[in-house]
Each structure stands twice: as C-alpha cells, then as structure tokens.
XYZ file of C-alpha atoms in Angstrom:
598
model
C -67.567 60.084 37.562
C -67.302 57.009 39.746
C -65.353 56.760 42.905
C -62.704 54.652 41.258
C -62.366 57.045 38.341
C -62.052 59.902 40.562
C -59.311 57.953 42.583
C -57.525 57.159 39.175
C -57.683 60.678 37.908
C -56.242 61.915 41.283
C -53.402 59.497 41.193
C -52.711 60.317 37.643
C -52.662 64.067 38.412
C -49.950 63.491 41.064
C -47.582 61.475 38.665
C -45.000 63.120 36.540
C -45.015 62.879 32.962
C -42.115 60.483 33.116
C -43.853 58.162 35.636
C -46.930 58.016 33.238
C -44.748 57.305 30.202
C -43.055 54.629 32.188
C -46.435 53.146 33.290
C -47.440 52.819 29.644
C -44.210 50.789 28.918
C -44.625 48.322 31.709
C -48.584 47.802 31.033
C -48.104 44.722 28.894
C -45.934 43.085 31.652
C -48.247 43.644 34.776
C -51.046 41.442 33.844
C -53.788 44.133 33.230
C -56.651 42.573 31.096
C -56.735 45.637 28.828
C -52.992 45.953 28.249
C -53.014 44.068 24.968
C -55.834 46.255 23.652
C -53.876 49.477 24.815
C -50.707 48.192 23.021
C -52.564 47.535 19.762
C -54.151 51.036 19.945
C -50.877 52.555 20.209
C -49.562 50.682 17.311
C -52.685 51.450 15.262
C -52.828 55.208 16.059
C -49.674 56.526 17.337
C -47.263 54.383 15.255
C -49.393 54.132 11.967
C -49.458 50.453 11.573
C -52.987 50.936 10.091
C -53.506 47.422 8.550
C -51.736 45.064 10.969
C -52.840 47.289 13.958
C -56.517 47.168 12.816
C -56.238 43.276 12.199
C -54.733 42.699 15.668
C -57.503 44.874 17.320
C -60.168 42.856 15.517
C -58.454 39.623 16.447
C -58.611 40.701 20.045
C -62.279 41.472 19.575
C -63.190 38.423 17.909
C -61.305 35.879 20.292
C -61.316 37.588 23.655
C -62.759 35.288 26.219
C -62.518 38.044 28.808
C -65.677 40.169 28.267
C -63.659 43.368 29.523
C -61.154 42.889 26.667
C -63.831 42.091 24.218
C -65.794 45.309 25.128
C -62.537 47.509 25.245
C -61.577 46.255 21.857
C -65.128 46.962 20.503
C -64.882 50.618 21.600
C -61.489 51.008 20.333
C -62.621 49.727 16.894
C -65.561 51.688 16.873
C -63.774 54.933 17.689
C -61.307 54.144 14.871
C -63.872 53.590 12.328
C -66.053 56.552 13.292
C -63.098 58.815 13.038
C -62.784 57.860 9.432
C -65.715 60.119 8.825
C -67.304 57.806 6.159
C -70.699 56.079 5.670
C -68.970 52.688 5.769
C -67.073 53.701 8.978
C -70.219 54.775 10.704
C -71.863 51.650 9.996
C -69.071 49.436 11.301
C -68.620 51.740 14.484
C -72.341 51.487 15.088
C -72.248 47.744 15.040
C -69.212 47.558 17.364
C -70.866 50.052 19.781
C -74.326 48.395 19.919
C -72.772 45.096 20.473
C -70.578 46.300 23.471
C -73.575 48.234 25.034
C -75.456 45.080 25.479
C -73.248 44.009 28.385
C -71.408 47.211 29.550
C -72.244 48.284 33.118
C -69.789 51.106 33.664
C -71.856 54.271 33.433
C -69.028 56.510 31.931
C -68.233 53.909 29.142
C -72.062 53.599 28.427
C -72.290 57.500 28.185
C -69.179 57.749 25.874
C -70.247 54.767 23.719
C -73.729 56.150 23.370
C -72.352 59.570 22.240
C -70.307 57.782 19.567
C -73.342 55.768 18.555
C -75.435 58.969 18.233
C -72.887 60.480 16.132
C -72.888 57.416 13.850
C -76.712 57.468 13.555
C -76.531 61.267 12.509
C -74.040 60.272 9.737
C -76.304 57.379 8.596
C -79.466 59.632 8.365
C -81.323 58.286 11.471
C -81.048 61.565 13.578
C -84.447 61.088 15.297
C -82.985 57.714 16.601
C -80.111 59.419 17.921
C -82.151 62.049 19.698
C -84.425 59.472 21.445
C -81.449 57.484 22.643
C -79.756 60.661 24.120
C -83.061 62.039 25.793
C -83.209 58.638 27.723
C -79.635 58.908 28.869
C -80.119 62.589 29.771
C -83.232 61.806 31.673
C -81.486 58.983 33.579
C -78.212 60.805 34.478
C -77.563 64.355 32.917
C -74.144 65.294 31.688
C -72.484 68.065 29.644
C -71.216 65.706 26.997
C -74.897 64.202 26.510
C -76.431 67.764 25.990
C -73.922 68.687 23.491
C -74.268 65.398 21.575
C -78.009 66.314 21.455
C -77.066 69.658 19.933
C -75.773 67.821 16.983
C -79.210 66.084 16.445
C -80.881 69.467 16.119
C -81.446 71.515 12.999
C -81.289 75.399 13.492
C -79.337 77.423 15.890
C -82.349 78.446 17.795
C -82.999 74.772 18.811
C -79.362 74.238 19.809
C -78.946 77.370 22.196
C -81.155 75.738 24.940
C -78.843 72.751 25.125
C -75.774 74.866 25.230
C -77.262 76.796 27.973
C -78.233 73.815 29.893
C -74.303 72.856 30.040
C -73.460 76.408 30.938
C -76.034 76.900 33.708
C -75.258 73.354 35.140
C -71.713 74.769 35.487
C -72.748 77.811 37.204
C -71.975 79.904 34.184
C -73.947 82.801 32.597
C -76.282 81.584 29.800
C -75.900 82.784 26.113
C -77.993 84.194 23.399
C -77.611 85.139 19.806
C -77.076 88.674 18.809
C -79.520 88.942 15.798
C -77.750 91.834 14.240
C -74.475 90.039 14.207
C -75.929 86.913 13.055
C -77.434 88.502 9.974
C -74.096 89.679 8.850
C -71.905 86.611 9.938
C -72.633 83.205 11.701
C -74.434 81.893 14.807
C -71.029 81.289 16.331
C -70.041 84.958 15.746
C -73.253 86.122 17.303
C -72.889 84.280 20.695
C -72.968 86.708 23.780
C -74.060 86.543 27.319
C -77.904 86.628 27.896
C -77.592 88.941 30.750
C -74.462 91.176 31.728
C -72.916 90.301 35.028
C -71.555 93.093 37.287
C -67.935 93.507 36.488
C -65.339 92.695 39.266
C -64.808 96.041 40.920
C -63.753 95.057 44.616
C -60.941 97.281 45.660
C -58.732 94.329 46.652
C -59.104 92.795 43.178
C -59.550 95.519 40.674
C -55.803 96.195 40.436
C -54.948 92.696 39.281
C -54.122 93.157 35.642
C -54.371 90.230 33.144
C -52.345 90.313 30.001
C -54.089 88.601 27.127
C -52.140 87.635 24.106
C -53.848 87.421 20.855
C -51.416 86.098 18.051
C -53.207 86.722 14.591
C -52.545 85.748 10.949
C -54.999 86.268 8.102
C -57.593 86.789 10.737
C -59.533 89.777 9.276
C -62.760 87.661 9.398
C -62.595 86.224 12.867
C -60.752 88.794 15.001
C -63.607 90.922 15.923
C -65.642 88.019 17.484
C -62.557 86.956 19.590
C -61.899 90.568 20.776
C -65.502 91.206 21.407
C -65.511 88.214 23.740
C -62.582 89.615 25.489
C -64.200 93.076 25.982
C -67.280 91.411 27.406
C -65.186 89.663 30.192
C -66.342 90.296 33.724
C -62.633 90.785 34.680
C -62.157 93.931 32.969
C -58.523 95.008 34.153
C -57.121 93.561 30.798
C -54.078 94.385 28.741
C -54.850 92.894 25.130
C -51.996 92.431 22.703
C -53.024 91.793 19.288
C -49.741 90.382 17.493
C -49.931 90.277 13.690
C -47.748 87.442 12.355
C -47.050 89.381 8.953
C -50.656 88.892 7.566
C -51.034 90.182 3.918
C -54.792 90.676 4.348
C -56.469 93.534 6.353
C -55.760 91.980 9.716
C -53.773 94.877 10.927
C -56.306 97.313 9.823
C -58.844 95.497 11.500
C -56.926 95.342 14.884
C -55.973 98.999 14.775
C -59.566 99.813 14.217
C -60.322 97.844 17.367
C -57.405 99.389 19.251
C -58.766 102.936 18.455
C -62.071 102.208 20.543
C -60.487 100.457 23.432
C -57.343 101.739 25.129
C -56.681 98.351 26.684
C -55.682 96.974 23.131
C -52.291 97.273 21.810
C -51.249 96.154 18.310
C -47.863 94.781 17.502
C -46.450 93.454 14.414
C -43.635 91.061 13.657
C -41.368 91.519 10.727
C -41.408 88.007 9.418
C -43.900 85.234 9.717
C -42.846 82.884 12.319
C -45.835 81.385 13.944
C -48.043 82.081 16.896
C -45.491 81.430 19.540
C -42.910 83.682 18.108
C -45.702 86.284 17.976
C -46.537 85.620 21.709
C -42.918 85.947 22.751
C -42.772 89.292 21.318
C -45.745 90.709 23.341
C -44.547 88.737 26.360
C -41.386 91.013 26.692
C -43.731 94.096 27.021
C -46.575 92.475 29.260
C -47.440 94.080 32.664
C -50.036 91.871 33.915
C -49.817 89.920 37.163
C -51.260 87.022 35.079
C -50.636 86.110 31.424
C -53.089 84.003 29.055
C -53.766 83.504 25.479
C -56.909 83.866 23.382
C -56.628 82.570 19.762
C -57.686 84.861 17.041
C -60.603 82.828 15.895
C -62.016 81.712 19.280
C -65.089 82.876 21.303
C -64.449 83.003 25.261
C -67.235 83.030 27.741
C -67.449 86.255 29.670
C -66.506 84.636 32.942
C -63.439 82.765 31.651
C -60.689 85.059 32.882
C -62.466 85.764 36.256
C -62.897 82.151 37.163
C -58.990 81.347 36.382
C -57.874 84.561 38.052
C -60.021 83.934 41.215
C -58.578 80.530 41.558
C -54.864 81.715 41.205
C -55.553 84.407 43.737
C -56.930 81.928 46.266
C -54.105 79.412 45.701
C -50.718 80.889 46.077
C -48.974 77.594 45.707
C -50.382 77.199 42.070
C -48.247 78.606 39.238
C -50.793 78.227 36.454
C -54.170 76.843 35.705
C -56.273 76.036 32.612
C -59.992 75.901 31.897
C -62.135 73.795 29.648
C -63.227 74.092 26.024
C -65.535 72.790 23.473
C -64.771 72.920 19.693
C -67.609 74.301 17.898
C -68.454 74.858 13.982
C -70.086 78.190 12.929
C -73.756 76.698 12.998
C -73.164 75.705 16.782
C -72.792 72.106 16.329
C -69.896 70.418 18.220
C -66.720 68.585 17.209
C -65.216 65.677 19.268
C -61.803 66.125 17.494
C -61.482 62.279 17.641
C -61.806 62.240 21.358
C -63.645 59.006 22.783
C -67.194 60.378 23.207
C -66.526 63.670 24.880
C -66.961 67.280 23.819
C -65.730 69.160 27.029
C -62.063 68.807 27.753
C -59.044 70.677 28.817
C -58.006 73.858 26.953
C -54.154 74.081 26.895
C -54.316 77.534 25.076
C -56.150 78.973 28.146
C -53.185 78.277 30.475
C -52.904 81.287 32.667
C -49.784 81.729 34.777
C -47.914 83.971 37.042
C -45.914 86.279 34.853
C -42.969 87.235 36.984
C -42.481 83.736 38.518
C -42.567 82.016 35.211
C -40.551 84.298 33.067
C -37.708 84.476 35.502
C -37.327 80.926 35.584
C -38.573 79.601 31.908
C -38.266 82.690 29.919
C -40.869 82.038 27.040
C -42.625 79.646 24.843
C -40.604 77.454 22.641
C -40.276 79.259 19.245
C -41.840 76.595 16.961
C -44.743 76.844 14.708
C -47.126 74.578 16.557
C -47.512 72.196 19.651
C -45.534 74.584 22.147
C -48.416 74.804 24.753
C -47.939 71.530 26.057
C -44.182 71.846 26.034
C -44.483 75.004 27.973
C -46.873 73.448 30.531
C -44.548 70.491 30.894
C -41.529 72.738 31.717
C -43.715 74.602 34.454
C -44.531 71.328 36.021
C -41.103 69.758 35.856
C -39.576 73.051 37.488
C -42.472 73.839 40.002
C -43.806 70.452 40.580
C -46.682 68.421 39.249
C -49.268 70.129 41.419
C -48.200 73.603 40.326
C -50.556 73.435 37.241
C -54.092 72.900 37.865
C -56.735 71.660 35.121
C -60.026 73.360 36.468
C -63.319 71.802 35.985
C -65.098 74.818 34.809
C -67.379 73.813 31.959
C -66.791 75.079 28.439
C -65.343 78.532 28.975
C -64.001 78.655 25.346
C -65.820 77.651 22.242
C -62.860 77.209 19.915
C -63.951 77.709 16.336
C -63.759 74.510 14.316
C -63.349 74.659 10.494
C -61.858 72.374 7.908
C -58.824 74.621 7.746
C -58.039 74.272 11.557
C -54.469 73.319 12.217
C -55.719 70.781 14.656
C -57.475 68.900 11.820
C -54.414 68.920 9.538
C -53.572 65.418 8.466
C -49.825 65.710 8.942
C -49.454 68.129 11.780
C -52.788 68.024 13.437
C -53.647 66.770 16.673
C -56.329 63.905 16.520
C -56.230 62.982 20.169
C -52.959 61.186 19.942
C -49.391 62.129 19.114
C -48.085 60.789 15.819
C -45.574 62.214 13.157
C -44.036 65.410 13.844
C -45.947 65.851 17.033
C -44.797 62.638 18.436
C -41.074 63.522 17.384
C -41.469 67.009 18.999
C -42.713 65.357 22.306
C -39.844 62.727 22.235
C -37.293 65.479 21.667
C -38.653 67.980 24.240
C -38.991 65.101 26.807
C -35.327 64.337 26.356
C -34.349 67.842 26.727
C -36.332 68.362 29.746
C -34.579 65.449 31.415
C -31.052 66.156 30.171
C -30.764 69.625 29.086
C -28.551 72.210 31.043
C -31.381 74.736 31.311
C -35.208 74.935 30.901
C -34.928 78.782 30.383
C -35.794 79.732 26.931
C -34.877 83.202 25.698
C -37.929 84.895 24.006
C -35.858 85.753 21.016
C -34.199 82.311 20.970
C -31.263 82.814 18.487
C -30.290 79.198 19.213
C -32.577 76.381 19.551
C -32.408 74.456 23.057
C -32.878 71.205 21.044
C -33.468 70.011 17.582
C -36.881 69.869 15.994
C -38.254 68.821 12.605
C -37.919 71.374 9.959
C -41.577 71.868 9.588
C -41.921 73.323 13.022
C -39.195 75.853 12.490
C -40.118 79.653 12.295
C -37.698 80.178 9.498
C -38.308 77.591 6.662
C -35.488 76.171 4.565
C -35.282 77.088 0.923
C -36.691 74.137 -1.131
C -36.218 73.088 -4.712
C -39.533 71.936 -6.132
C -40.901 71.802 -2.513
C -38.279 69.086 -1.376
C -35.502 69.339 1.051
C -32.295 67.833 -0.259
C -30.193 65.101 1.663
C -27.142 63.050 0.488
C -28.118 60.000 2.448
C -31.321 58.948 4.486
C -31.178 56.050 6.996
C -34.603 54.333 7.882
C -34.686 52.370 10.925
C -36.222 51.753 14.220
C -33.987 54.526 15.988
C -35.551 53.554 19.408
C -33.094 50.727 19.400
C -29.514 51.263 20.037
C -28.421 49.085 17.438
C -30.808 50.556 14.813
C -27.823 51.417 12.584
C -24.363 50.065 12.341
C -21.798 52.750 13.647
C -19.423 52.241 10.596
C -22.379 53.131 8.075
C -23.117 56.333 9.993
C -19.524 57.377 10.508
C -18.697 56.860 6.872
C -21.468 59.260 5.745
C -20.505 61.681 8.464
C -16.812 61.590 7.362
C -17.605 62.350 3.943
C -19.502 65.421 5.080
C -22.752 64.107 3.702
C -26.098 65.753 4.855
C -27.837 62.912 6.742
C -31.593 62.282 7.467
C -33.314 59.758 9.722
C -36.627 58.261 9.126
C -38.164 56.649 12.136
C -39.610 53.383 11.325
C -41.051 50.965 13.905
C -40.414 47.336 14.680
C -43.957 46.046 15.014
C -43.227 43.404 17.555
C -41.376 45.666 19.830
C -43.030 47.728 22.657
C -44.757 50.783 21.006
C -43.999 53.118 23.856
C -40.318 53.675 24.005
C -38.784 57.049 22.821
C -35.880 57.443 20.350
C -32.681 55.869 21.868
C -30.291 58.665 23.535
C -27.648 57.596 21.035
C -29.410 58.785 18.305
C -31.077 61.664 19.981
C -27.699 63.146 20.757
C -26.612 62.907 17.152
C -29.690 64.843 16.192
C -29.284 67.437 18.831
C -25.655 68.018 17.773
C -26.602 68.469 13.970
C -25.048 65.374 12.850
C -28.450 64.165 11.411
C -32.062 65.348 11.015
C -35.216 63.589 11.880
C -37.449 63.611 8.813
C -41.243 63.229 9.654
C -44.663 62.380 8.200
C -45.490 63.762 4.813
C -42.487 65.988 4.670
C -41.083 66.065 1.042
C -37.555 64.865 0.636
C -35.063 64.302 -2.235
C -32.478 61.818 -1.162
C -29.471 60.619 -3.143
C -29.450 57.388 -1.337
C -31.813 55.782 1.210
C -30.420 53.061 3.309
C -32.388 50.366 5.019
C -30.373 48.524 7.669
C -33.242 47.370 9.873
C -35.176 44.554 8.204
C -37.298 44.076 11.354
C -38.791 47.509 10.742
C -39.892 46.548 7.209
C -42.207 43.750 8.143
C -45.468 45.767 8.276
C -46.838 48.539 6.424
C -46.674 51.829 8.338
C -48.126 55.124 7.514
C -46.147 57.801 9.162
C -43.266 58.193 6.786
C -42.008 61.140 4.607
C -42.635 61.518 0.981
C -39.209 60.580 -0.410
C -37.880 60.698 -3.975
C -34.609 58.717 -3.796
C -31.782 58.220 -6.418
C -31.226 54.706 -5.073
C -32.419 52.421 -2.043
C -30.317 50.007 -0.609
C -31.076 47.228 1.952
C -28.150 46.579 4.049
C -29.644 44.447 6.802
C -29.684 40.590 7.135
C -32.921 39.101 5.964
C -33.008 36.072 8.332
C -35.042 34.096 5.710
C -37.566 36.794 5.572
C -39.861 37.206 2.427
C -37.602 39.330 -0.012
C -40.747 40.507 -2.019
C -42.484 41.925 0.812
C -39.507 43.652 2.107
C -38.819 45.014 -1.350
C -42.534 46.294 -1.590
C -41.969 48.048 1.724
C -38.629 49.830 0.613
C -40.390 50.854 -2.672
C -43.391 52.415 -0.759
C -40.923 54.553 1.491
C -38.363 55.518 -1.144
C -40.022 55.268 -4.562
C -37.190 53.231 -5.776
C -36.619 49.459 -6.530
C -34.056 48.465 -3.837
C -30.602 47.025 -4.270
C -29.287 44.283 -1.852
C -26.159 44.629 0.074
C -26.274 41.950 2.610
C-alpha cells in the first residue's frame, strides 16, 4: 500500500459514517476527476439503473479526455461485466482490463486489475496464461491476494495448499494441511487443520480471560462439526461455546449435543421458533459469562490463532471496545471467491467482531433482532456511542475461511451482499442510520418485544401470513421518497383517513444525486406505522398502485418489488414527456396498463 493510500485509509478510519456519507454526496461538486465515474457506479450498482447506468459508464470510458477517468471507468466496467459470471461478460471485462493496464502506473490498481483479468482468463479457459501473469506479479511484488488468485488457477487441493500457506506464513500465522481421514469422508475445506500445534495460552495472567463464542445454527448437521472442530483447536482454550439451534428440522440438535458430550465448554440452546441468527445469538448473550464475546458461523472454519490474536489486541488496548479480524471466502475445493469485490480476496470479517461484554451490553443491549445484516448495524452503534476509534479493523491475514456455496445468503440475489448495498439492505441501512441519529436510545433489549425502528418485512423474525406468497396492500405509492415533495400530502392523507394499508416503493430520479437517503418526512411515517417500505423482489398484491412522480419513471430500474395490481394510476404531470415510455415503466412495475389522472 502506497503512502498516499495509507494516509487516505487513516483519514477514512477517523471519519464517522455520517461524515463519509456526506463526502459521497458532495463528491460531484468538488471537482475530483473520478467523481462522475463514482456517481455512475452508484446509479448502476446501488440504485439498479442497469441499462442507463451502464450506458453512462461506457460513455465516460469512450469520451474521457482525462486518462485517469478513462482508466477508472474501464475498471468499473470490467468489474461489472466479470461479476455477471458469463463467458460474454468475461470477454468484455478482459478487453477493458487489458486496455487500462497499458497505461496504469498505480501498483495497487495494477494488482487488482490483474487479479480480475486472471479470473476472466480462467473463465475463458486460458488458465495457463493467467498463471504466468500472476507469477510475474508475485515475483515483482508478492501480495496475499495474488497468491489466492493463483490458487484459483490450479487443479487439485494438494497444489493449492502451498499458496494458502504462503499467505498464512507471510502474516505470521500457523500453516495448514489437510487431514486425510476427514478429506476421504467430506471435502478438502472440512479437512483443514494446523500443520503443527502451537502451545496453548497458559500464562497465569491470561488463562482466566474467558471468551464466549456464539454459534447460531440452522440445518447445519453437515457443517457444524467442522466449525466446532476449528474452535476446539484454538490456541486460546478458555472458551465458552454456545451452539444455538434456530428450530432446525434436521439432525442439527443431535449433532450439537454429541459435540457437547465430549467437550464441557460447549453448551447447546434451542429457540422455540425460527427467527434468524441474531435472535439466536441474543438468547445466548443473556447467559454469556466471558470477558469478551465473538461469533463463529455454523459453516465456517476458523484459524487456530483467530481468537488469540483478537484477545491479545483487546487486552493490550484498554481504549478499544471491539475488534475484527480478516477473512477470505472459500469453496469446498479450496478455491477462493471475491464476492464481487474489486480484485481482492482478503477483507474485513464483520462476523468476527469481538467486544467487551459488560461494557457493550450495559449500553447497547444486543444485536438488532432481524434476519440478516445486523452485524454492521451493531458495529455502527458501538462506534456511534464509544467513538469511531473504539472499533479496530485488524490486519491479521485470513483468520477465517468462510464457506462459500451457491446457497450462501450473501450470494442471494434479493437479500445478498454483492459488495454494495441495494434493495432491502440499502433500505435497512438508511433506516438504522436515521434511528442512530434521531432515536431516543441505542439500547436494544435482547428480547425486543417492540422494534426500535421499522424494517422491511423480509427482515423480521416473525413473518406475515401471506396468500399465494403475496402480502396485501390497499394502495401503494411509487415515487422517489428521498425527495420531500415525492408525494402530494392530500393523496397520502386521503388514503390514511380511509384506514387503507399503505405501501411505499422507492423509485429513483436518475438525474438526482444517487447518495441521499429517504427524506425524514417519509421516514417518520414509516416508523410510525402509517406506511411500509416495500423492497426488491418482495411479492405484493395491491388494490391500486399510484405513480405521482413522473421524474422517477424516466429510466428502467431493477430494484422494485414484484407487484400484482388491481389498477395503476399515473397522477403526476407529464411535462411533455413520452407517454409511451412512461406507460411501459408503470406496466413493468405494477403489471398493469396505467390510467392517467393528471
């Protein structure tokens, strides 16, 4: 990392989330050469303007006179295309990458672009070419991400292990090997273990420091043993391990109880009704006794030194409330997954967050009781209450290899996390940010009988009863609710006075800044229960869908619910807009030919 990049990272780490968000909003106005590309990227990724956003990015690439802008646009286009995971996408990505690499001088950008290029080559069947390119870069300047990219060019787990070990040893971590007996029964991933055993931490001043590890499980009978085995191999052995079953219907509980019989550190808890991993964590949190608390997902392998590294850092830094280590996502054959990240495999692991139990629980209570995405919300609350520097992101090397599969939540199209917030996750982030700034308390009771703020229905532990898989609403308003004037007051008040169930669909005005959040006027109505925000791919049956915001219908956007409407009404003024295109947009969103009520 260059001195400039190190300085930028240091400055960013001292900024609050609110300050970073504000910086995004003013980027287009402060004259940075890459601001236009950053804006187009947000519209393409976060807002779902797939067609127009891609056109604008390609225009920036084709017409940019500034070579910095041209290279930045080329990189973002390459990233977009390679993340489509298609042969055509890989071909286009490789063209953009090879073009930008001709003139790129920044070493970090060269590395990231080369990693993406190697991935494209593998997809296109020229794996040897990818290996040669990566070897040349490694020889010039070794880097963990280059070694892991090289892993993906090799066939056979026995050839991949040396490169994994190079990453670990360069980070000062124990090397790994494959347990042959386990590999015969399961996968190479499940067979990972330390090559040599490190002496357990047993200094008198340290051995009384207990760490509580929470392992929420749901239908994890096939993966739980690997996760727990990696915890049992930790060099920090003073552990309290809670396995919390989230109402599994397979043999997960039996597997957990069998493990507990052999290790007195393991305790098995069961929730009465499936509510998601955070509700399960909160149940165990009430019984936790450790000085520190952390989490290990039920399908993830942790390096033997993971807990020790994080504990030692907290013990040496009294001013730090919590820390995180790093991870890499791994398939069962030991190949690595970027998860749409820009040419990197090793990155921060939010689920590894380890915190001082008494201090945090006294002030903040527990995780938000939602089905996903609460790790970041919890950390944001810690930072907001204790200060930005209270949470440290450690540069540890990959202390977790998180199991990657086609069924992974983070790969889910609607609810996943492709390295940017969209759909339900963007709405959740906007909702919790508003609460953090304006809510009366940041303390969440572990049982959480009442929500601190409204969230989309797919996130709730207790799901709504549905007819044919669809939630019913009397009237849905589709508009850009980031704008105070998105919806005429009389339209909403009329529906509210008639006690209609009201839904909001957040559409975006393409020519507006992509960064602002939902306006407080509408956020207050949502939090008060007067309306509900409906999100991407949620199935909705609506008596009527009203479109008062013509500006938000100009460009096709992807992140909308799946709506079956009784009728669709356009109530905004057209201002000589193309009626045909507007009607097409309304039909795409509502499934109904619209009526006009100008």
